[in-house]
JSON list of N, CA, C and O in Angstrom, two decimals:
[
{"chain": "A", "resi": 14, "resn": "UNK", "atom": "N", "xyz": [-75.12, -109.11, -1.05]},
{"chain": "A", "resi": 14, "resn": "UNK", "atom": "CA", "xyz": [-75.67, -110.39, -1.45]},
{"chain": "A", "resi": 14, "resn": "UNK", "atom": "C", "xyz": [-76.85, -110.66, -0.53]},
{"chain": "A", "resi": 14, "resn": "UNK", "atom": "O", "xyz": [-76.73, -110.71, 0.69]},
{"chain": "A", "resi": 15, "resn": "UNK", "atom": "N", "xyz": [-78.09, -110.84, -1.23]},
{"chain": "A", "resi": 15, "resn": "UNK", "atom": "CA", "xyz": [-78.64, -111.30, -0.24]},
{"chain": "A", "resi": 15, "resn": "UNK", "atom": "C", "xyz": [-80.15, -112.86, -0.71]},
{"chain": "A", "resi": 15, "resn": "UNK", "atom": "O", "xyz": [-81.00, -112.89, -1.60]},
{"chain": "A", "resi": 16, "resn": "UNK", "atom": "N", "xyz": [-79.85, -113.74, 0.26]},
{"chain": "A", "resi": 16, "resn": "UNK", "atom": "CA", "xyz": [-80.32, -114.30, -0.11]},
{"chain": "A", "resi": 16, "resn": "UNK", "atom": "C", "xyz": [-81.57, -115.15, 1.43]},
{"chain": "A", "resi": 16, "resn": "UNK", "atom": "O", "xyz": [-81.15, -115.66, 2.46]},
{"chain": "A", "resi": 17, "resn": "UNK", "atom": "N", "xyz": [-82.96, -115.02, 1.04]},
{"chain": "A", "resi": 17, "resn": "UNK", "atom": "CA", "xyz": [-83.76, -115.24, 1.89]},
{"chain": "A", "resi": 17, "resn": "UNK", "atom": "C", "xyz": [-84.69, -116.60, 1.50]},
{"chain": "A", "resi": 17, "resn": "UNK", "atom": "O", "xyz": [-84.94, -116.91, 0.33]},
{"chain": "A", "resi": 18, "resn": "UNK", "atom": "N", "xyz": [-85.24, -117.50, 2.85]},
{"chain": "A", "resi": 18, "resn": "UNK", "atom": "CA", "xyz": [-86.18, -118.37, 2.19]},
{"chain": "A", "resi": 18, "resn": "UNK", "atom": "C", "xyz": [-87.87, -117.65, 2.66]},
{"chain": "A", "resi": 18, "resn": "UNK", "atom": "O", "xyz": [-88.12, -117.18, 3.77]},
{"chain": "A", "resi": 19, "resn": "UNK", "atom": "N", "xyz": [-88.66, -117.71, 1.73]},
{"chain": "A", "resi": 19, "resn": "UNK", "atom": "CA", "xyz": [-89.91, -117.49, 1.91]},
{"chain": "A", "resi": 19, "resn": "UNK", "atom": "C", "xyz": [-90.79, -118.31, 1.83]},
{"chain": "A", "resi": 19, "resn": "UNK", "atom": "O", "xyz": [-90.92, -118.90, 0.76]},
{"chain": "A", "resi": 20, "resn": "UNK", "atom": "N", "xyz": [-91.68, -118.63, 2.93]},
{"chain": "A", "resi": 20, "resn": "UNK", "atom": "CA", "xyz": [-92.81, -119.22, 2.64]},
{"chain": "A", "resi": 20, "resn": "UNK", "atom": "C", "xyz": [-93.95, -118.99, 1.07]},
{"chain": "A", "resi": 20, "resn": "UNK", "atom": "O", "xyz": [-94.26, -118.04, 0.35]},
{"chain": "A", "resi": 21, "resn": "UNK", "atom": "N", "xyz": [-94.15, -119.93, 1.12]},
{"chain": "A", "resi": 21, "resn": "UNK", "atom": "CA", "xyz": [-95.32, -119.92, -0.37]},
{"chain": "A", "resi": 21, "resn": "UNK", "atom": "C", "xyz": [-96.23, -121.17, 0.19]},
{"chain": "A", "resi": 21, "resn": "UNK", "atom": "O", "xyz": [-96.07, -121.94, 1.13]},
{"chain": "A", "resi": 22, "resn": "UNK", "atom": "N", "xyz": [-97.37, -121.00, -0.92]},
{"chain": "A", "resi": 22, "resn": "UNK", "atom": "CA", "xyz": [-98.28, -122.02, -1.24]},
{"chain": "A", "resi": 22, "resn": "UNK", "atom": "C", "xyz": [-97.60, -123.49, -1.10]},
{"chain": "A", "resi": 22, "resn": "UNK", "atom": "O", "xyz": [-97.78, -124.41, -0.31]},
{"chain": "A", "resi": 23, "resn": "UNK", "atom": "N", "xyz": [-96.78, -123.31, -2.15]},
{"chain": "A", "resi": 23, "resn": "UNK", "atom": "CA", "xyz": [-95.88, -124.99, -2.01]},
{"chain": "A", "resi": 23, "resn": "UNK", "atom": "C", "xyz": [-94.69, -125.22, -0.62]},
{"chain": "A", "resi": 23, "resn": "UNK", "atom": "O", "xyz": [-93.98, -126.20, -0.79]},
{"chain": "A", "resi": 24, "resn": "UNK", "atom": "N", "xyz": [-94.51, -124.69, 0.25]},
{"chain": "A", "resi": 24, "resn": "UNK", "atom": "CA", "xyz": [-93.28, -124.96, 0.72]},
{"chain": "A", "resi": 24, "resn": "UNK", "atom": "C", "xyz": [-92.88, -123.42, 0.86]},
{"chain": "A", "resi": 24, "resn": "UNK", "atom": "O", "xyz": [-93.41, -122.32, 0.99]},
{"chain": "A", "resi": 25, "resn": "UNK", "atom": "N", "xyz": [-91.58, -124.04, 0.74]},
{"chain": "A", "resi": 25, "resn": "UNK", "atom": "CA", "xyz": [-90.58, -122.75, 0.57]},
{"chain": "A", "resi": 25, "resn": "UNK", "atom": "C", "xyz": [-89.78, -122.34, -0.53]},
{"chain": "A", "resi": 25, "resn": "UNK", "atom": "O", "xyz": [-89.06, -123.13, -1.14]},
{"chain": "A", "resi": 26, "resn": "UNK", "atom": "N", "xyz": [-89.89, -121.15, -0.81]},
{"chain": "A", "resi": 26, "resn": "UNK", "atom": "CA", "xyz": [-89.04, -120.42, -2.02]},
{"chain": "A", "resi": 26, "resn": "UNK", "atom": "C", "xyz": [-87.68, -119.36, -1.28]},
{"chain": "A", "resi": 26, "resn": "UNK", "atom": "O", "xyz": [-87.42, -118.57, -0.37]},
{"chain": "A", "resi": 27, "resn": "UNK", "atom": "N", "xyz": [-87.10, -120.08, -2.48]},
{"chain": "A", "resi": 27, "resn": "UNK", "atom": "CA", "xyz": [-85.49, -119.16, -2.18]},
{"chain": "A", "resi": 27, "resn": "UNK", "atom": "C", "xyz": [-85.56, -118.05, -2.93]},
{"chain": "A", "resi": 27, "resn": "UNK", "atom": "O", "xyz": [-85.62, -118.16, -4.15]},
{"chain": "A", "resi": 28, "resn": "UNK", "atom": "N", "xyz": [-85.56, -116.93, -2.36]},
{"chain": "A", "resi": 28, "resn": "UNK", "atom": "CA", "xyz": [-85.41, -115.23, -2.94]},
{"chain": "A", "resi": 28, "resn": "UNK", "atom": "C", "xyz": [-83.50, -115.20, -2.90]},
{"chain": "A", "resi": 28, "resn": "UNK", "atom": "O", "xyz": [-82.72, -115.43, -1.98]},
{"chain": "A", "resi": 29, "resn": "UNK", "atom": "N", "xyz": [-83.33, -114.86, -4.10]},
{"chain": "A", "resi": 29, "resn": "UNK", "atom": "CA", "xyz": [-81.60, -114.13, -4.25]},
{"chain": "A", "resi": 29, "resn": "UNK", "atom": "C", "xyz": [-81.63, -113.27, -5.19]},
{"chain": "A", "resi": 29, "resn": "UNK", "atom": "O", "xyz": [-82.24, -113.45, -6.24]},
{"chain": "A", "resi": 30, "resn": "UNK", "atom": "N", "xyz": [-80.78, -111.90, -4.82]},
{"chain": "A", "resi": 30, "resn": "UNK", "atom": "CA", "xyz": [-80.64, -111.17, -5.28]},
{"chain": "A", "resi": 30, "resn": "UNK", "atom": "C", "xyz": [-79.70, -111.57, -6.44]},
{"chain": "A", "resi": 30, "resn": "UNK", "atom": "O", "xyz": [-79.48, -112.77, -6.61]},
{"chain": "A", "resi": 31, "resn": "UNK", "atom": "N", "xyz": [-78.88, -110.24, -7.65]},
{"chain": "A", "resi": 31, "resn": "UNK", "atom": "CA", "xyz": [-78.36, -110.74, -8.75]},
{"chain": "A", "resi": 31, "resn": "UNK", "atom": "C", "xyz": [-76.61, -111.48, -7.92]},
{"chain": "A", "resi": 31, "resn": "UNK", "atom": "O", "xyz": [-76.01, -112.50, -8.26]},
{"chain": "A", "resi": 32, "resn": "UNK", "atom": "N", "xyz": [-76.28, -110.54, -6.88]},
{"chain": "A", "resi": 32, "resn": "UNK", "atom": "CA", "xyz": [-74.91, -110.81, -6.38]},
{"chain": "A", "resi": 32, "resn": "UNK", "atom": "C", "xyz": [-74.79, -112.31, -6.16]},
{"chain": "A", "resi": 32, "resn": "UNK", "atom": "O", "xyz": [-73.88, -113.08, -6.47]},
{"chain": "A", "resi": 33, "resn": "UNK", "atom": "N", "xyz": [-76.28, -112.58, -5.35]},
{"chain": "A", "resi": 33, "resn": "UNK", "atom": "CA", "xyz": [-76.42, -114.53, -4.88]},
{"chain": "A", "resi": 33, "resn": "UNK", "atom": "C", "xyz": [-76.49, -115.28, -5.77]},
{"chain": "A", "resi": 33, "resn": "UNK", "atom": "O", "xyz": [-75.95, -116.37, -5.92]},
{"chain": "A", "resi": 34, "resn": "UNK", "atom": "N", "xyz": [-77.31, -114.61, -6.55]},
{"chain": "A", "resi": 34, "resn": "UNK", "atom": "CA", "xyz": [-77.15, -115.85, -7.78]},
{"chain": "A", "resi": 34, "resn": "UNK", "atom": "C", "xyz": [-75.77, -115.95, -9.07]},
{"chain": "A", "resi": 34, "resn": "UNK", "atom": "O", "xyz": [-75.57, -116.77, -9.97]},
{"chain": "A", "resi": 35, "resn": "UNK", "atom": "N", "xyz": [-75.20, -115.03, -8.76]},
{"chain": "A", "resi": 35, "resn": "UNK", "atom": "CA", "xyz": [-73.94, -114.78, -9.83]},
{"chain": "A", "resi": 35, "resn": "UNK", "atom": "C", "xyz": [-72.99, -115.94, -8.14]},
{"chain": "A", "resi": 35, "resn": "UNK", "atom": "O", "xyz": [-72.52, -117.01, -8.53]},
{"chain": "A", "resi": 36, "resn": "UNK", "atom": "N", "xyz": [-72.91, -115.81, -7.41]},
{"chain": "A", "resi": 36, "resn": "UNK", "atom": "CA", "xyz": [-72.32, -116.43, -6.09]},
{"chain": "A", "resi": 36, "resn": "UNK", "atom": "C", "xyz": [-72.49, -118.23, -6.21]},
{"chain": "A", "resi": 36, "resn": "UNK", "atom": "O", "xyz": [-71.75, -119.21, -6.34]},
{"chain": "A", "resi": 37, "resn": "UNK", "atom": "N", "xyz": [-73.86, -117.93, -6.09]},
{"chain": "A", "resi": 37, "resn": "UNK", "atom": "CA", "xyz": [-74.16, -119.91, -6.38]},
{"chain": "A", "resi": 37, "resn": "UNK", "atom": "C", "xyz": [-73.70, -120.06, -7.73]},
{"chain": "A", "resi": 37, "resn": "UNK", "atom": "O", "xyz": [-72.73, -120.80, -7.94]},
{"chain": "A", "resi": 38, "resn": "UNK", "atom": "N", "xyz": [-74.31, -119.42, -8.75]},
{"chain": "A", "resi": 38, "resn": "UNK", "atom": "CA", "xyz": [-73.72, -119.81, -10.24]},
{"chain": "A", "resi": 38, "resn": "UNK", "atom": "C", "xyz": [-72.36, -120.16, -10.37]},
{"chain": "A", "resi": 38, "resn": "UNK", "atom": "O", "xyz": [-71.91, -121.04, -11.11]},
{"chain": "A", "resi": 39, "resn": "UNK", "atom": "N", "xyz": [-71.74, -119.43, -9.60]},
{"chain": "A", "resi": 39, "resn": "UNK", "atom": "CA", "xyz": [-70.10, -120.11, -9.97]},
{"chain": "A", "resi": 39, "resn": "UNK", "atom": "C", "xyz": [-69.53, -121.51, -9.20]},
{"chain": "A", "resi": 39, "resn": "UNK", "atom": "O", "xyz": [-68.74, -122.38, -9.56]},
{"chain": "A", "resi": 40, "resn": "UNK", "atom": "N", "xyz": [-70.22, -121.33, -8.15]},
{"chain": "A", "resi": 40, "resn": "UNK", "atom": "CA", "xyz": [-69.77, -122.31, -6.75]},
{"chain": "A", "resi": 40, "resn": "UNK", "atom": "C", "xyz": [-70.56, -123.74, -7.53]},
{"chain": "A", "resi": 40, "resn": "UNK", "atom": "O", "xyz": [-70.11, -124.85, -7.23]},
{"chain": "A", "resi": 41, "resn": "UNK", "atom": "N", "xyz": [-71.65, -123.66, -8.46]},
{"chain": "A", "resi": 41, "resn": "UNK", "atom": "CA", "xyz": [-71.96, -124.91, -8.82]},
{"chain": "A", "resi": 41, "resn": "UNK", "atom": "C", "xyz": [-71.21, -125.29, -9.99]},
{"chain": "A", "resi": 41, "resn": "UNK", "atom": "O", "xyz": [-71.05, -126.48, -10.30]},
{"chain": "A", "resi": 42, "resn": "UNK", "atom": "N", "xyz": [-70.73, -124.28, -10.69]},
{"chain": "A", "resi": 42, "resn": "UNK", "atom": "CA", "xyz": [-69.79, -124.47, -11.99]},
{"chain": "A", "resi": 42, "resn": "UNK", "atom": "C", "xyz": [-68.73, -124.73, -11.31]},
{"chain": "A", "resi": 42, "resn": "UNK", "atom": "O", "xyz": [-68.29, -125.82, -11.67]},
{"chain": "A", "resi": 43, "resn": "UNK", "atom": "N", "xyz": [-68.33, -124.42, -10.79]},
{"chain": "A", "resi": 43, "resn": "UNK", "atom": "CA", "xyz": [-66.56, -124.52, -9.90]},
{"chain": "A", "resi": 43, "resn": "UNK", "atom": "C", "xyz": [-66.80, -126.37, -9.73]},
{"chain": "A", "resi": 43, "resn": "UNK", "atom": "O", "xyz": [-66.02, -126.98, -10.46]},
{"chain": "A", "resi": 44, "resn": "UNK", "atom": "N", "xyz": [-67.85, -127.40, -8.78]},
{"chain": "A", "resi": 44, "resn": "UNK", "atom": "CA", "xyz": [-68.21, -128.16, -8.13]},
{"chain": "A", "resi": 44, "resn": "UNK", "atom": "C", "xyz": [-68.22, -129.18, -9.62]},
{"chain": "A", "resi": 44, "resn": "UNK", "atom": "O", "xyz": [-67.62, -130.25, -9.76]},
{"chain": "A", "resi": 45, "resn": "UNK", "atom": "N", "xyz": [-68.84, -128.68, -10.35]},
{"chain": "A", "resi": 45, "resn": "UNK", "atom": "CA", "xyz": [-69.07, -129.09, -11.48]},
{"chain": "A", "resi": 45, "resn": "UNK", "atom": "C", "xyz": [-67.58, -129.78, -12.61]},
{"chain": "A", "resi": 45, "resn": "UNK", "atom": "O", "xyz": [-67.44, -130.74, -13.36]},
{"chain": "A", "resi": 46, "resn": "UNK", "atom": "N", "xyz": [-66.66, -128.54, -12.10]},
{"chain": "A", "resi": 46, "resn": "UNK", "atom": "CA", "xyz": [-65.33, -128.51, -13.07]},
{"chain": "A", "resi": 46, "resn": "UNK", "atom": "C", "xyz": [-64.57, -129.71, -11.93]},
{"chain": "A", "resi": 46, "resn": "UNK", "atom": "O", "xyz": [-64.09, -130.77, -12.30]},
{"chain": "A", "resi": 47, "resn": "UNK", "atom": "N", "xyz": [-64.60, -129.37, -10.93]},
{"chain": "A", "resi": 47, "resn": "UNK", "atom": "CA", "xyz": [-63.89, -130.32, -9.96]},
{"chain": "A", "resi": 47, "resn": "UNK", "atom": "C", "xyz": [-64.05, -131.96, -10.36]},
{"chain": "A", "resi": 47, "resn": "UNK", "atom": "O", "xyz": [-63.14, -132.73, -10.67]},
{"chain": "A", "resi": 48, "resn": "UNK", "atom": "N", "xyz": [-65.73, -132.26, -10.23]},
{"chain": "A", "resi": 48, "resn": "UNK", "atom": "CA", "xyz": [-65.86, -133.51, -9.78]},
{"chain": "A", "resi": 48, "resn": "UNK", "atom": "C", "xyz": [-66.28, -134.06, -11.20]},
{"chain": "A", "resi": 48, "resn": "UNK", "atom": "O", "xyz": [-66.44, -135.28, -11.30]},
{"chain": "A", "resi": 49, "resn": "UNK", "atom": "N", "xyz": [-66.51, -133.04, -12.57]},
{"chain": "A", "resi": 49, "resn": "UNK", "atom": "CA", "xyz": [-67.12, -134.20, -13.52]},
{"chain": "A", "resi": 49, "resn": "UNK", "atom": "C", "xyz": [-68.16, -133.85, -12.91]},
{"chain": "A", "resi": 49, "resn": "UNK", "atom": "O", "xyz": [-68.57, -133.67, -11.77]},
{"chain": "A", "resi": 50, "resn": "UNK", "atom": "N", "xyz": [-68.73, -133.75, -14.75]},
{"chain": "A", "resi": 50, "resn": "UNK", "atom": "CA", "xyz": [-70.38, -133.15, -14.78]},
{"chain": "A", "resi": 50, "resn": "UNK", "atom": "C", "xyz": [-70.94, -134.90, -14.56]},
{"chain": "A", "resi": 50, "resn": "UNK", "atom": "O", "xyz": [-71.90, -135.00, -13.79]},
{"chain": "A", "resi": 51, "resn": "UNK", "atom": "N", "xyz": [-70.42, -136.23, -15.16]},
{"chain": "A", "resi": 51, "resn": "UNK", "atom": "CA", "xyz": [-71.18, -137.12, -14.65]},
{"chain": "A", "resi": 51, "resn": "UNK", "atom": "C", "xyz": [-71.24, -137.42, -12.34]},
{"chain": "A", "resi": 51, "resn": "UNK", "atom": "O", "xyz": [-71.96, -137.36, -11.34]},
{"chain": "A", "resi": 52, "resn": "UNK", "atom": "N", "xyz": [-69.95, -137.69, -12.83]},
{"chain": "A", "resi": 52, "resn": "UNK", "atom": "CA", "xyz": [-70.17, -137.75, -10.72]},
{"chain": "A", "resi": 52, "resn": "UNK", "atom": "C", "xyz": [-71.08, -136.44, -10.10]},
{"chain": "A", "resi": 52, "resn": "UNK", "atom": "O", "xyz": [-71.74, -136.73, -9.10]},
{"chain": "A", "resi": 53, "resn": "UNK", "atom": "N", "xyz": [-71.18, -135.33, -10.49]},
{"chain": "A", "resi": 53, "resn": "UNK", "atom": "CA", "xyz": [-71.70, -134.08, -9.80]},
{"chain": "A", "resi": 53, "resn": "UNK", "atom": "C", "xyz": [-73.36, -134.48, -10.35]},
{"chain": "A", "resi": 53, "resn": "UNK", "atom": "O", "xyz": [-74.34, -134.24, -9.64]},
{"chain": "A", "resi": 54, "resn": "UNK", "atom": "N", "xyz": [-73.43, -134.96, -11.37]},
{"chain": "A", "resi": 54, "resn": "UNK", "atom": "CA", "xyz": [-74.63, -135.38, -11.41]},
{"chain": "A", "resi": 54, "resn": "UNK", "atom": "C", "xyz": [-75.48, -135.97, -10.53]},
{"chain": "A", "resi": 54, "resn": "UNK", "atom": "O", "xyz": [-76.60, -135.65, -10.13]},
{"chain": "A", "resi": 55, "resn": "UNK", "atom": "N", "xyz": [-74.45, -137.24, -10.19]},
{"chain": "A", "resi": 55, "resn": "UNK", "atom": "CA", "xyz": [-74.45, -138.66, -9.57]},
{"chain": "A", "resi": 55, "resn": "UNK", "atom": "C", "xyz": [-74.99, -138.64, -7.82]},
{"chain": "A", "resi": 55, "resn": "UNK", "atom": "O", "xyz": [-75.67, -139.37, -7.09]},
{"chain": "A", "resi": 56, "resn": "UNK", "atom": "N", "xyz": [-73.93, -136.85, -7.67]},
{"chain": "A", "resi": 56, "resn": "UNK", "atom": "CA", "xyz": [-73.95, -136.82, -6.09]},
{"chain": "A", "resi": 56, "resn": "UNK", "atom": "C", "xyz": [-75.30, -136.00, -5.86]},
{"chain": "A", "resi": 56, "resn": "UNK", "atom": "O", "xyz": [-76.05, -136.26, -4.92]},
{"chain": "A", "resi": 57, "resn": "UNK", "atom": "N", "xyz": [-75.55, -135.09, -6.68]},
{"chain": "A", "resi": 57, "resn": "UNK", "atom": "CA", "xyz": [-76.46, -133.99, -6.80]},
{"chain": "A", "resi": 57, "resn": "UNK", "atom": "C", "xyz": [-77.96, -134.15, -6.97]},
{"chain": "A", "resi": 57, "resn": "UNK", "atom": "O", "xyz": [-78.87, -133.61, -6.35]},
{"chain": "A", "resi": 58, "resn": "UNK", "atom": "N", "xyz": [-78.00, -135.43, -8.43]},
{"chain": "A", "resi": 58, "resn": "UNK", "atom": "CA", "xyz": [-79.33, -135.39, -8.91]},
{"chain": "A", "resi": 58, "resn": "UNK", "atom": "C", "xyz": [-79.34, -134.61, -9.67]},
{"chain": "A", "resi": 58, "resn": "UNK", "atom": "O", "xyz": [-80.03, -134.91, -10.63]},
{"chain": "A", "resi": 59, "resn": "UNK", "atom": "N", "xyz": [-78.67, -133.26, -9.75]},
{"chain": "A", "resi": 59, "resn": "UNK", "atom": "CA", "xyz": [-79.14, -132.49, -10.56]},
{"chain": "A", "resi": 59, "resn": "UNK", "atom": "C", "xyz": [-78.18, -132.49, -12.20]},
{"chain": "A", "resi": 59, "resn": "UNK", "atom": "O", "xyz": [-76.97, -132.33, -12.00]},
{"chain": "A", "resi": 60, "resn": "UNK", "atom": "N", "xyz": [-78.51, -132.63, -13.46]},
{"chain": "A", "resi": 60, "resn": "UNK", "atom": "CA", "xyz": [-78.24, -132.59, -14.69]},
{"chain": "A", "resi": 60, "resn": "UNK", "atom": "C", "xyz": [-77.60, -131.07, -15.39]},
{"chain": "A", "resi": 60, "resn": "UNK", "atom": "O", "xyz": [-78.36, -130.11, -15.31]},
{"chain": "A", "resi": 61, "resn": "UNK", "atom": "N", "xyz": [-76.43, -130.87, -15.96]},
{"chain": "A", "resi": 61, "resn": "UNK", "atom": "CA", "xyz": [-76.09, -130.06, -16.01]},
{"chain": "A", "resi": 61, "resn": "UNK", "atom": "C", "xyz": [-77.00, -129.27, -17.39]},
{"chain": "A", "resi": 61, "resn": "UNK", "atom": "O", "xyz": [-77.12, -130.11, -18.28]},
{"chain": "A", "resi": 62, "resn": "UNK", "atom": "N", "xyz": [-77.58, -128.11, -17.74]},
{"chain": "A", "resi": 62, "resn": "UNK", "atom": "CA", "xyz": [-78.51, -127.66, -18.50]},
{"chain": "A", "resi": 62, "resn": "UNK", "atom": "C", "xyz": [-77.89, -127.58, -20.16]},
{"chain": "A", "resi": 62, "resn": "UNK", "atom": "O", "xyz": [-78.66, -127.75, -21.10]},
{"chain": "A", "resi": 63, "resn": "UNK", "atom": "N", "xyz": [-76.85, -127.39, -20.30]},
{"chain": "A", "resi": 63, "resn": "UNK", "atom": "CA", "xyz": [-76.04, -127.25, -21.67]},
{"chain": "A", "resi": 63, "resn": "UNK", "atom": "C", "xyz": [-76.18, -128.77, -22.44]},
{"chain": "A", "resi": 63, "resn": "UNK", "atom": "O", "xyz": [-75.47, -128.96, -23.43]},
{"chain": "A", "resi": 64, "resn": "UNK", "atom": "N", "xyz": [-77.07, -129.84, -21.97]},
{"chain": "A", "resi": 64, "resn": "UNK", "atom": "CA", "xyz": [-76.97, -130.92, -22.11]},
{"chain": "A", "resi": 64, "resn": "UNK", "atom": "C", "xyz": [-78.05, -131.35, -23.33]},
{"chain": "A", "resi": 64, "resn": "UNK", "atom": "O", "xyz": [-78.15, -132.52, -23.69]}
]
């Protein structure tokens, strides 16, 4: 797994390989199933995409 931050033009960009992102993908679906896609919204900001 590997996952690095890189400088860019804007800031910083997150580089992940397929293992990191199959890794976060579940850990936000898991977070997701726990708390309710509205509260995980709520805490997150972020909107779940199937929406």
């Amino acid at each position: 797994m590997h996952l690095h931050l890189a400088p860019d033009a804007d800031g910083l960009r997150l580089e992940l390989d397929d293992d990191a992102r199959r890794f976060l993908r579940a850990n936000i679906i898991e977070a997701m199933q726990e708390l309710g896609e509205d509260e995980y919204d709520t805490r997150t900001g972020f909107t779940a995409l199937h929406r």
